[in-house]
Amino acid sequence: MKQADGRLGLAATDLANHIACGHLTTLNLRVARGELGSYTNFDPLLKILAERGREHEAEYEAHLRAQGHTTVMAEAEASPLGFMDQGVQVITQARLGGGVWGGRSDFLVRVERPSERWSWSYEVVDAKLASETRAGAVLQLCVYSELLGELQGRMPDEMHIVRPGPGFPRDSFRFDEYGAIYRAIKKDLEQRVASPASTYPEPVAHCESCNWQGRCEDERRADDHLSLVANLTRLHRRELGGVGITTLTELGKVALPWPHKPERGQRATYERLAHQARLQLAARSLEVPPFELLPVEPERGLARLPEPSPGDVFLDLEGDAFIDEAGREYLFGWATPDGQYRGVWAFDDARERAGFETLIDVLMARWTAEPGMHVYHFAPYETTALKRLAGQYGTRAEELDRLLRGRRFVDLHSVTRQALRAGVESYSIKYLEPIIGYTREIDLDLAGTSHRALKLTLQRGLAGIVDPAWMADVEAYNRDDCVAARRLRDWLEARRGEVAARGASIERPPLDDGNPEEAVPKSEAARIAARLLADLPADRSSRDADQQARWLLGHMMEWYWR
């Protein structure tokens, strides 16, 4: 988004930013009009990724040339039309547009479909490092394709993204399938910049990767915004705004029982949020946030804590859904009550499978040695990831199923939420650590920077340039998470003991050996699967088409049982 000679110009990235956050559009518009200074945040990783992006484009261009295509650079040209008139096969860095919308496409590739001008036409190809194409990238393709269509007199049928990898994997999209939503979002952005509306920095997913994150967070804190209240959603804020409550302080001072009849939801919900705000308000004048235990209920909260065992394991996985096609669990970490910690790294399929198998084997061995063993984790992520890995690799499914049937996994996040209310903005384990008396070994800001760098690098398929220092920081962070989970379990146990000492009856969950009611015999399908999967490369990128077909068929054989 830039303004020159009194005219505002929009780029494809502005459309992607607009769907990510409407307030980001407002900020960028104010910068373009000179009403606000631009926010600069030098990030060495982004510089590395930009360089790798240029290398990826150059490698793809070399790949096209090796296939016999003629390529020309149009970067210095005001328009690629001259090269298009000549029928050049591939045009790189072509400038498109020139009115309100403009941009520069990585590649325009000739296709043998007639346009108004020639017996051929062109389609847009962009080179992206990310392993999975996201909505913003598709919208950018739509911008380039529409501008290209105006230039050649025919809308391209398809638009494409090429990713790093053998043969440069290509994702293709039909413009007609995305055109309606693209035009709606484009119209909304054009109306927004023509008639700017007041916006507020509501927290959204894009905040994590936004340059303006610090500014927006400071604004919310200065305003004592309701988003600071733990577990208070945008719908809650809308309901509260309707009765004149717009700050955490106002909510925390509401006299209970809740005096307003909600248009949506129940009074109990808003009483709970008012209690939460009251605790957070009190925490502002205390060194350690206050907490209050909730009434004990059967099979909830403190009643979900099993008897501690020397065989217990405290588990934390580090992963990302946008690494490779199926996502990646790149670090398996666990700690034990004797203070031992182990971390297993996995940047490819073979190592991920091996890490998963190692973890499950460790859990089963400890269960055999200590029948009271349980696996403590924080939030449902770990069990969800383990189920995915068992299905993806067709291994350790029976063992994992037994662990699940035996109720050996204990979600400490769920236990905590059901057991108490605390004066914290979030019930993530980092916010609970001052209450349970845990101090991390590694600085969270340093760990966060390294974690972000590692994830972004792996998302772009660049495991070969991962800095060992990032790995050391992330492993230290993971170890802290595992040890903090152990400390939280022990702290909850102490609170359970206090409640029991006051005369409350709190039963332990029953132990279950996890064995099925009926043994599942090995079937002929399992034997066929073993033959199909024999001698196949573990990593998908190393399998040819026939091997991949065998791999898929082999894992389908026992699909219904799994």
Tab-separated table of C-alpha atoms in Angstrom, residues 48-261:
chain	number	residue	atom	x	y	z
A	48	ILE	CA	17.505	-15.289	5.366
A	49	LEU	CA	14.076	-16.380	4.138
A	50	ALA	CA	13.983	-13.562	1.576
A	51	GLU	CA	17.362	-14.690	0.240
A	52	ARG	CA	16.190	-18.313	0.159
A	53	GLY	CA	13.039	-17.180	-1.658
A	54	ARG	CA	15.133	-15.552	-4.371
A	55	GLU	CA	17.236	-18.717	-4.597
A	56	HIS	CA	14.067	-20.797	-4.979
A	57	GLU	CA	12.893	-18.575	-7.843
A	58	ALA	CA	16.300	-18.858	-9.536
A	59	GLU	CA	16.333	-22.641	-9.085
A	60	TYR	CA	12.867	-22.964	-10.584
A	61	GLU	CA	13.838	-20.777	-13.525
A	62	ALA	CA	16.893	-22.989	-14.088
A	63	HIS	CA	14.595	-26.013	-13.922
A	64	LEU	CA	12.373	-24.513	-16.636
A	65	ARG	CA	15.377	-23.795	-18.834
A	66	ALA	CA	16.626	-27.351	-18.375
A	67	GLN	CA	13.263	-28.503	-19.713
A	68	GLY	CA	13.855	-26.446	-22.844
A	69	HIS	CA	11.775	-23.365	-22.023
A	70	THR	CA	12.941	-19.907	-23.051
A	71	THR	CA	12.847	-17.364	-20.215
A	72	VAL	CA	13.206	-13.588	-20.230
A	73	MET	CA	13.454	-11.079	-17.385
A	74	ALA	CA	10.861	-8.281	-17.553
A	75	GLU	CA	11.803	-6.487	-14.329
A	76	ALA	CA	12.990	-3.360	-16.139
A	77	GLU	CA	9.923	-3.188	-18.375
A	78	ALA	CA	6.845	-1.109	-17.572
A	79	SER	CA	4.747	-3.943	-19.009
A	80	PRO	CA	5.474	-7.505	-20.167
A	81	LEU	CA	3.219	-7.015	-23.211
A	82	GLY	CA	6.107	-6.824	-25.676
A	83	PHE	CA	7.429	-10.219	-24.606
A	84	MET	CA	3.906	-11.628	-24.616
A	85	ASP	CA	3.451	-10.419	-28.213
A	86	GLN	CA	6.558	-12.425	-29.117
A	87	GLY	CA	5.131	-15.545	-27.478
A	88	VAL	CA	8.030	-15.974	-25.054
A	89	GLN	CA	7.496	-19.162	-23.073
A	90	VAL	CA	8.353	-17.850	-19.584
A	91	ILE	CA	8.447	-14.206	-18.442
A	92	THR	CA	9.941	-13.510	-15.015
A	93	GLN	CA	9.326	-10.566	-12.661
A	94	ALA	CA	6.579	-9.121	-14.865
A	95	ARG	CA	5.013	-5.854	-13.709
A	96	LEU	CA	1.215	-6.080	-13.849
A	97	GLY	CA	-1.420	-3.386	-13.415
A	98	GLY	CA	-0.673	0.272	-13.044
A	99	GLY	CA	-3.935	1.709	-11.794
A	100	VAL	CA	-5.169	1.213	-8.259
A	101	TRP	CA	-3.947	-2.371	-8.227
A	102	GLY	CA	-0.481	-3.476	-9.204
A	103	GLY	CA	2.121	-6.090	-8.498
A	104	ARG	CA	4.962	-8.169	-9.828
A	105	SER	CA	4.450	-11.837	-10.624
A	106	ASP	CA	7.315	-14.296	-10.247
A	107	PHE	CA	6.534	-16.059	-13.540
A	108	LEU	CA	4.125	-15.756	-16.443
A	109	VAL	CA	4.072	-19.096	-18.255
A	110	ARG	CA	2.713	-19.509	-21.768
A	111	VAL	CA	-0.134	-21.979	-22.298
A	112	GLU	CA	-1.605	-23.025	-25.622
A	113	ARG	CA	-5.033	-21.494	-25.092
A	114	PRO	CA	-6.014	-18.573	-27.357
A	115	SER	CA	-6.576	-15.075	-26.032
A	116	GLU	CA	-8.056	-12.017	-27.762
A	117	ARG	CA	-4.576	-11.005	-28.923
A	118	TRP	CA	-2.826	-14.255	-29.824
A	119	SER	CA	-3.311	-17.964	-30.365
A	120	TRP	CA	-1.741	-18.458	-26.945
A	121	SER	CA	-2.130	-16.953	-23.471
A	122	TYR	CA	-0.354	-16.862	-20.111
A	123	GLU	CA	-0.931	-18.059	-16.559
A	124	VAL	CA	0.587	-16.902	-13.287
A	125	VAL	CA	3.093	-19.063	-11.422
A	126	ASP	CA	4.453	-17.928	-8.054
A	127	ALA	CA	7.344	-19.565	-6.218
A	128	LYS	CA	6.648	-20.018	-2.503
A	129	LEU	CA	8.760	-21.604	0.222
A	130	ALA	CA	5.848	-22.680	2.446
A	131	SER	CA	4.981	-26.382	2.253
A	132	GLU	CA	1.243	-25.634	2.388
A	133	THR	CA	-0.511	-22.971	0.337
A	134	ARG	CA	-2.470	-20.552	2.530
A	135	ALA	CA	-5.455	-18.350	1.808
A	136	GLY	CA	-3.375	-15.186	1.481
A	137	ALA	CA	-1.204	-16.756	-1.209
A	138	VAL	CA	-4.260	-17.790	-3.260
A	139	LEU	CA	-5.674	-14.263	-3.027
A	140	GLN	CA	-2.374	-12.866	-4.297
A	141	LEU	CA	-2.591	-15.238	-7.263
A	142	CYS	CA	-6.110	-13.958	-7.921
A	143	VAL	CA	-4.862	-10.357	-8.031
A	144	TYR	CA	-2.104	-11.200	-10.511
A	145	SER	CA	-4.422	-13.370	-12.622
A	146	GLU	CA	-7.072	-10.648	-12.887
A	147	LEU	CA	-4.461	-8.068	-13.915
A	148	LEU	CA	-3.027	-10.525	-16.425
A	149	GLY	CA	-6.502	-11.211	-17.812
A	150	GLU	CA	-7.034	-7.495	-18.442
A	151	LEU	CA	-3.713	-7.347	-20.271
A	152	GLN	CA	-4.194	-10.335	-22.578
A	153	GLY	CA	-7.970	-10.195	-23.030
A	154	ARG	CA	-8.607	-13.584	-21.441
A	155	MET	CA	-8.835	-14.627	-17.828
A	156	PRO	CA	-6.357	-17.411	-17.080
A	157	ASP	CA	-8.057	-20.722	-16.401
A	158	GLU	CA	-5.603	-21.650	-13.676
A	159	MET	CA	-3.007	-20.118	-11.380
A	160	HIS	CA	-0.147	-21.981	-9.751
A	161	ILE	CA	2.283	-22.133	-6.849
A	162	VAL	CA	5.530	-24.091	-7.039
A	163	ARG	CA	7.250	-25.283	-3.879
A	164	PRO	CA	10.785	-26.523	-3.217
A	165	GLY	CA	11.372	-30.227	-3.665
A	166	PRO	CA	12.145	-32.840	-6.311
A	167	GLY	CA	10.502	-31.759	-9.562
A	168	PHE	CA	9.215	-28.570	-7.892
A	169	PRO	CA	5.769	-29.717	-6.656
A	170	ARG	CA	2.994	-27.528	-8.054
A	171	ASP	CA	-0.358	-26.561	-6.541
A	172	SER	CA	-2.847	-25.414	-9.178
A	173	PHE	CA	-6.060	-23.486	-8.582
A	174	ARG	CA	-8.906	-22.642	-10.951
A	175	PHE	CA	-9.582	-18.907	-10.842
A	176	ASP	CA	-13.327	-19.437	-11.275
A	177	GLU	CA	-13.455	-21.436	-8.036
A	178	TYR	CA	-12.007	-18.543	-6.030
A	179	GLY	CA	-13.168	-15.563	-8.086
A	180	ALA	CA	-16.352	-14.805	-6.126
A	181	ILE	CA	-14.727	-14.711	-2.688
A	182	TYR	CA	-11.746	-12.840	-4.137
A	183	ARG	CA	-13.982	-10.132	-5.615
A	184	ALA	CA	-15.922	-9.805	-2.347
A	185	ILE	CA	-12.751	-9.354	-0.273
A	186	LYS	CA	-11.271	-7.003	-2.853
A	187	LYS	CA	-14.431	-4.873	-2.848
A	188	ASP	CA	-14.410	-4.747	0.947
A	189	LEU	CA	-10.785	-3.555	0.968
A	190	GLU	CA	-11.448	-0.916	-1.695
A	191	GLN	CA	-14.411	0.401	0.286
A	192	ARG	CA	-12.337	0.452	3.462
A	193	VAL	CA	-9.552	2.566	1.968
A	194	ALA	CA	-12.049	4.863	0.205
A	195	SER	CA	-14.028	5.464	3.402
A	196	PRO	CA	-11.787	4.575	6.346
A	197	ALA	CA	-13.676	3.289	9.359
A	198	SER	CA	-12.549	3.288	12.953
A	199	THR	CA	-11.068	-0.090	13.890
A	200	TYR	CA	-9.720	-1.554	17.100
A	201	PRO	CA	-6.781	-3.968	17.509
A	202	GLU	CA	-8.858	-6.996	18.424
A	203	PRO	CA	-6.530	-9.972	19.025
A	204	VAL	CA	-6.443	-12.348	16.031
A	205	ALA	CA	-4.271	-15.264	14.907
A	206	HIS	CA	-2.180	-12.965	12.686
A	207	CYS	CA	-0.921	-11.072	15.754
A	208	GLU	CA	1.819	-13.661	16.309
A	209	SER	CA	3.585	-12.762	13.066
A	210	CYS	CA	2.638	-9.085	12.765
A	211	ASN	CA	5.090	-6.185	12.980
A	212	TRP	CA	2.476	-4.134	14.818
A	213	GLN	CA	1.901	-6.704	17.567
A	214	GLY	CA	3.650	-4.709	20.305
A	215	ARG	CA	1.823	-1.488	19.461
A	216	CYS	CA	-1.578	-3.160	19.448
A	217	GLU	CA	-0.943	-5.012	22.689
A	218	ASP	CA	0.158	-1.781	24.367
A	219	GLU	CA	-3.071	-0.124	23.198
A	220	ARG	CA	-5.221	-2.919	24.614
A	221	ARG	CA	-3.424	-2.744	27.948
A	222	ALA	CA	-3.704	1.029	28.097
A	223	ASP	CA	-7.444	0.665	27.470
A	224	ASP	CA	-7.810	-2.135	30.049
A	225	HIS	CA	-9.524	-4.009	27.220
A	226	LEU	CA	-11.841	-6.933	27.929
A	227	SER	CA	-9.686	-9.205	25.757
A	228	LEU	CA	-7.277	-9.275	28.727
A	229	VAL	CA	-9.786	-11.387	30.684
A	230	ALA	CA	-8.981	-15.092	30.400
A	231	ASN	CA	-11.405	-17.089	28.240
A	232	LEU	CA	-13.500	-14.042	27.330
A	233	THR	CA	-14.389	-14.191	23.625
A	234	ARG	CA	-15.375	-11.561	21.089
A	235	LEU	CA	-19.036	-12.608	21.462
A	236	HIS	CA	-18.755	-12.074	25.212
A	237	ARG	CA	-17.259	-8.626	24.606
A	238	ARG	CA	-20.154	-7.742	22.331
A	239	GLU	CA	-22.686	-8.829	24.955
A	240	LEU	CA	-20.881	-6.935	27.715
A	241	GLY	CA	-20.578	-3.825	25.572
A	242	GLY	CA	-24.345	-3.875	25.191
A	243	VAL	CA	-24.723	-3.306	28.941
A	244	GLY	CA	-21.975	-0.686	29.130
A	245	ILE	CA	-19.090	-2.892	30.317
A	246	THR	CA	-15.976	-2.290	28.210
A	247	THR	CA	-13.003	-2.803	30.559
A	248	LEU	CA	-11.600	-5.512	32.787
A	249	THR	CA	-11.961	-3.214	35.800
A	250	GLU	CA	-15.638	-2.572	35.119
A	251	LEU	CA	-16.310	-6.290	34.773
A	252	GLY	CA	-14.375	-7.088	37.940
A	253	LYS	CA	-16.449	-4.618	39.956
A	254	VAL	CA	-19.895	-5.841	38.887
A	255	ALA	CA	-21.981	-6.763	41.930
A	256	LEU	CA	-23.022	-10.421	41.838
A	257	PRO	CA	-25.268	-12.245	41.199
A	258	TRP	CA	-25.105	-11.118	37.573
A	259	PRO	CA	-27.663	-8.323	37.204
A	260	HIS	CA	-28.214	-8.446	33.428
A	261	LYS	CA	-30.170	-10.933	31.339
